[in-house]
Amino acid sequence: MTDLPPPLPHTAKEQAQAAPKWPASRMLRWIFGLQLVFAAVLLGSDMLRVLPQLAFPSSAPDITQPLGPGDQTRRYDPAQIDPRPARPGSRPIPTTTDMPSRLEFVDAVWDGQPVITLTGQIAPGDAARFADFLTTVDPAPTQAFLNSPGGSVQDALAMGRQIRSLGIGARMTATDICLSACPYLLAAGTTRTVEDGALVGVHQHYFGKNTALPAFMAVEDIQRGQGEVMEYLSDMDIDPLIMRHALLTPPDEIYLLTPDEMQTYNLTTPD
């Protein structure tokens, strides 16, 4: 008599029980291998972003070189930007010899009015520090003097909203700089004064540095960040077309705005 094959499973439970099972060790090796592939893809995407800048660094002139018509792009490295000597009496306090690695807040009196100065790079967490600082200033400042090579976009936006809510003006003297994320602080002033010789510049931003995120999530973060910036500029009555120059300028370069451009985009206000 011929042996018949066992009947095929019909129910989902029977099919699951009849399916071959992977040993736990084999499953762990498969998961580990998938993680290695995922890490390699992320590392490769980061290297593709960074390598062009390393292999072909910016050939733009140094930021201290004078501007010319259509010649407004300069090399940008916030760690190598030092304060320029200020004219006596042009600022409420003397300019330091080194640009601080995070914002320094000082309250002072200038031209008989209470003011504050914001000097240095904008580091993550500076918005919370700034909020605490403002609670210690009495009387309330009328203006904020800016001198910063930029830094954290999210902190700049949060600080800018604090400046606008308190009705504080923004001011730059002839030797001050306001680059990268700093122009969002300038945009927040109820009045916005930039003296001739001051440098105001924009470029592309990084809105997140978490390399554990998949590429599509990183792009999503960038788009969300750009949306927040556009909403912020609208709230501050700044022409969002100013972002055209930022989006076309890579992070290792800076596009310096001319006085006429700042007026056109409403970044400065009439005297």
Short mmCIF file of N, CA, C and O in Angstrom, two decimals, residues 199-244:
data_model
loop_
_atom_site.label_atom_id
_atom_site.label_comp_id
_atom_site.label_asym_id
_atom_site.label_seq_id
_atom_site.Cartn_x
_atom_site.Cartn_y
_atom_site.Cartn_z
N LEU A 199 28.12 94.00 8.63
CA LEU A 199 27.95 92.88 7.71
C LEU A 199 26.75 92.04 8.12
O LEU A 199 26.71 91.52 9.24
N VAL A 200 25.79 91.89 7.20
CA VAL A 200 24.60 91.07 7.43
C VAL A 200 24.56 90.05 6.31
O VAL A 200 24.53 90.41 5.13
N GLY A 201 24.56 88.76 6.68
CA GLY A 201 24.64 87.72 5.64
C GLY A 201 23.77 86.51 5.94
O GLY A 201 23.49 86.19 7.10
N VAL A 202 23.36 85.82 4.87
CA VAL A 202 22.48 84.64 4.98
C VAL A 202 23.06 83.50 4.15
O VAL A 202 23.85 83.71 3.23
N HIS A 203 22.65 82.28 4.49
CA HIS A 203 23.03 81.09 3.73
C HIS A 203 22.12 79.94 4.13
O HIS A 203 21.20 80.08 4.93
N GLN A 204 22.39 78.76 3.56
CA GLN A 204 21.61 77.57 3.88
C GLN A 204 21.86 77.16 5.33
O GLN A 204 22.95 77.35 5.86
N HIS A 205 20.83 76.57 5.93
CA HIS A 205 20.92 76.14 7.32
C HIS A 205 20.82 74.63 7.43
O HIS A 205 20.23 73.96 6.59
N TYR A 206 21.39 74.12 8.52
CA TYR A 206 21.11 72.76 8.96
C TYR A 206 20.09 72.86 10.08
O TYR A 206 20.31 73.56 11.06
N PHE A 207 18.96 72.16 9.94
CA PHE A 207 17.93 72.20 10.98
C PHE A 207 18.00 71.00 11.91
O PHE A 207 17.29 70.93 12.88
N GLY A 208 18.88 70.05 11.63
CA GLY A 208 19.04 68.90 12.51
C GLY A 208 20.33 68.20 12.20
O GLY A 208 20.76 68.14 11.05
N LYS A 209 21.01 67.67 13.23
CA LYS A 209 22.29 67.00 13.05
C LYS A 209 22.22 65.54 13.51
O LYS A 209 23.23 64.92 13.78
N ASN A 210 21.01 65.00 13.65
CA ASN A 210 20.86 63.63 14.12
C ASN A 210 21.05 62.68 12.95
O ASN A 210 20.14 62.45 12.16
N THR A 211 22.25 62.06 12.83
CA THR A 211 22.53 61.20 11.69
C THR A 211 21.87 59.83 11.84
O THR A 211 22.01 58.98 10.96
N ALA A 212 21.17 59.58 12.94
CA ALA A 212 20.45 58.32 13.09
C ALA A 212 19.12 58.34 12.36
O ALA A 212 18.44 57.32 12.27
N LEU A 213 18.73 59.49 11.82
CA LEU A 213 17.46 59.58 11.11
C LEU A 213 17.63 59.12 9.67
O LEU A 213 18.64 59.42 9.03
N PRO A 214 16.64 58.41 9.13
CA PRO A 214 16.69 58.08 7.71
C PRO A 214 16.68 59.34 6.86
O PRO A 214 16.27 60.42 7.31
N ALA A 215 17.15 59.20 5.62
CA ALA A 215 17.28 60.37 4.75
C ALA A 215 15.95 61.07 4.55
O ALA A 215 15.89 62.31 4.57
N PHE A 216 14.85 60.30 4.37
CA PHE A 216 13.57 60.96 4.10
C PHE A 216 13.11 61.76 5.32
O PHE A 216 12.45 62.79 5.17
N MET A 217 13.48 61.32 6.53
CA MET A 217 13.11 62.08 7.73
C MET A 217 13.97 63.32 7.86
O MET A 217 13.51 64.36 8.34
N ALA A 218 15.25 63.25 7.45
CA ALA A 218 16.11 64.43 7.47
C ALA A 218 15.56 65.50 6.53
O ALA A 218 15.53 66.69 6.86
N VAL A 219 15.14 65.09 5.33
CA VAL A 219 14.55 66.04 4.39
C VAL A 219 13.28 66.63 4.99
O VAL A 219 13.02 67.83 4.85
N GLU A 220 12.50 65.80 5.67
CA GLU A 220 11.28 66.30 6.30
C GLU A 220 11.61 67.36 7.35
O GLU A 220 10.91 68.38 7.45
N ASP A 221 12.67 67.14 8.13
CA ASP A 221 13.08 68.12 9.13
C ASP A 221 13.48 69.43 8.47
O ASP A 221 13.15 70.52 8.96
N ILE A 222 14.22 69.34 7.37
CA ILE A 222 14.65 70.56 6.67
C ILE A 222 13.44 71.33 6.15
O ILE A 222 13.36 72.55 6.29
N GLN A 223 12.49 70.62 5.55
CA GLN A 223 11.30 71.29 5.03
C GLN A 223 10.49 71.93 6.15
O GLN A 223 9.98 73.04 6.01
N ARG A 224 10.37 71.20 7.26
CA ARG A 224 9.64 71.77 8.39
C ARG A 224 10.35 73.01 8.92
O ARG A 224 9.73 74.02 9.25
N GLY A 225 11.68 72.95 8.99
CA GLY A 225 12.44 74.10 9.46
C GLY A 225 12.29 75.29 8.55
O GLY A 225 12.13 76.43 9.02
N GLN A 226 12.33 75.06 7.24
CA GLN A 226 12.14 76.17 6.30
C GLN A 226 10.75 76.77 6.45
O GLN A 226 10.57 77.98 6.35
N GLY A 227 9.75 75.91 6.69
CA GLY A 227 8.41 76.42 6.90
C GLY A 227 8.32 77.30 8.14
O GLY A 227 7.66 78.35 8.12
N GLU A 228 9.01 76.91 9.21
CA GLU A 228 9.02 77.72 10.43
C GLU A 228 9.69 79.06 10.19
O GLU A 228 9.25 80.10 10.70
N VAL A 229 10.77 79.04 9.40
CA VAL A 229 11.47 80.29 9.08
C VAL A 229 10.57 81.22 8.26
O VAL A 229 10.49 82.43 8.53
N MET A 230 9.88 80.67 7.26
CA MET A 230 9.00 81.49 6.43
C MET A 230 7.87 82.10 7.26
O MET A 230 7.52 83.27 7.10
N GLU A 231 7.30 81.30 8.15
CA GLU A 231 6.24 81.81 9.03
C GLU A 231 6.78 82.91 9.94
O GLU A 231 6.13 83.94 10.15
N TYR A 232 7.99 82.72 10.45
CA TYR A 232 8.62 83.71 11.32
C TYR A 232 8.84 85.03 10.57
O TYR A 232 8.52 86.11 11.08
N LEU A 233 9.40 84.96 9.37
CA LEU A 233 9.64 86.17 8.60
C LEU A 233 8.33 86.91 8.31
O LEU A 233 8.28 88.15 8.37
N SER A 234 7.28 86.16 8.01
CA SER A 234 5.99 86.78 7.78
C SER A 234 5.49 87.49 9.04
O SER A 234 4.99 88.62 8.97
N ASP A 235 5.64 86.84 10.20
CA ASP A 235 5.21 87.45 11.45
C ASP A 235 6.00 88.72 11.75
O ASP A 235 5.49 89.64 12.41
N MET A 236 7.25 88.78 11.29
CA MET A 236 8.09 89.95 11.54
C MET A 236 7.99 90.99 10.43
O MET A 236 8.73 91.98 10.44
N ASP A 237 7.10 90.77 9.47
CA ASP A 237 6.89 91.70 8.35
C ASP A 237 8.14 91.85 7.49
O ASP A 237 8.43 92.94 6.97
N ILE A 238 8.89 90.75 7.34
CA ILE A 238 10.06 90.72 6.47
C ILE A 238 9.68 90.02 5.18
O ILE A 238 8.99 88.99 5.20
N ASP A 239 10.11 90.56 4.04
CA ASP A 239 9.81 89.94 2.75
C ASP A 239 10.48 88.57 2.69
O ASP A 239 11.72 88.47 2.77
N PRO A 240 9.70 87.49 2.55
CA PRO A 240 10.31 86.15 2.54
C PRO A 240 11.21 85.91 1.35
O PRO A 240 11.96 84.92 1.34
N LEU A 241 11.20 86.79 0.33
CA LEU A 241 12.11 86.61 -0.80
C LEU A 241 13.57 86.74 -0.38
O LEU A 241 14.46 86.37 -1.15
N ILE A 242 13.81 87.23 0.83
CA ILE A 242 15.18 87.28 1.32
C ILE A 242 15.77 85.87 1.41
O ILE A 242 16.98 85.69 1.32
N MET A 243 14.89 84.86 1.53
CA MET A 243 15.36 83.48 1.63
C MET A 243 15.92 82.97 0.29
O MET A 243 16.61 81.95 0.26
N ARG A 244 15.64 83.67 -0.79
CA ARG A 244 16.17 83.25 -2.08
C ARG A 244 17.70 83.21 -2.03
O ARG A 244 18.33 82.26 -2.50
#
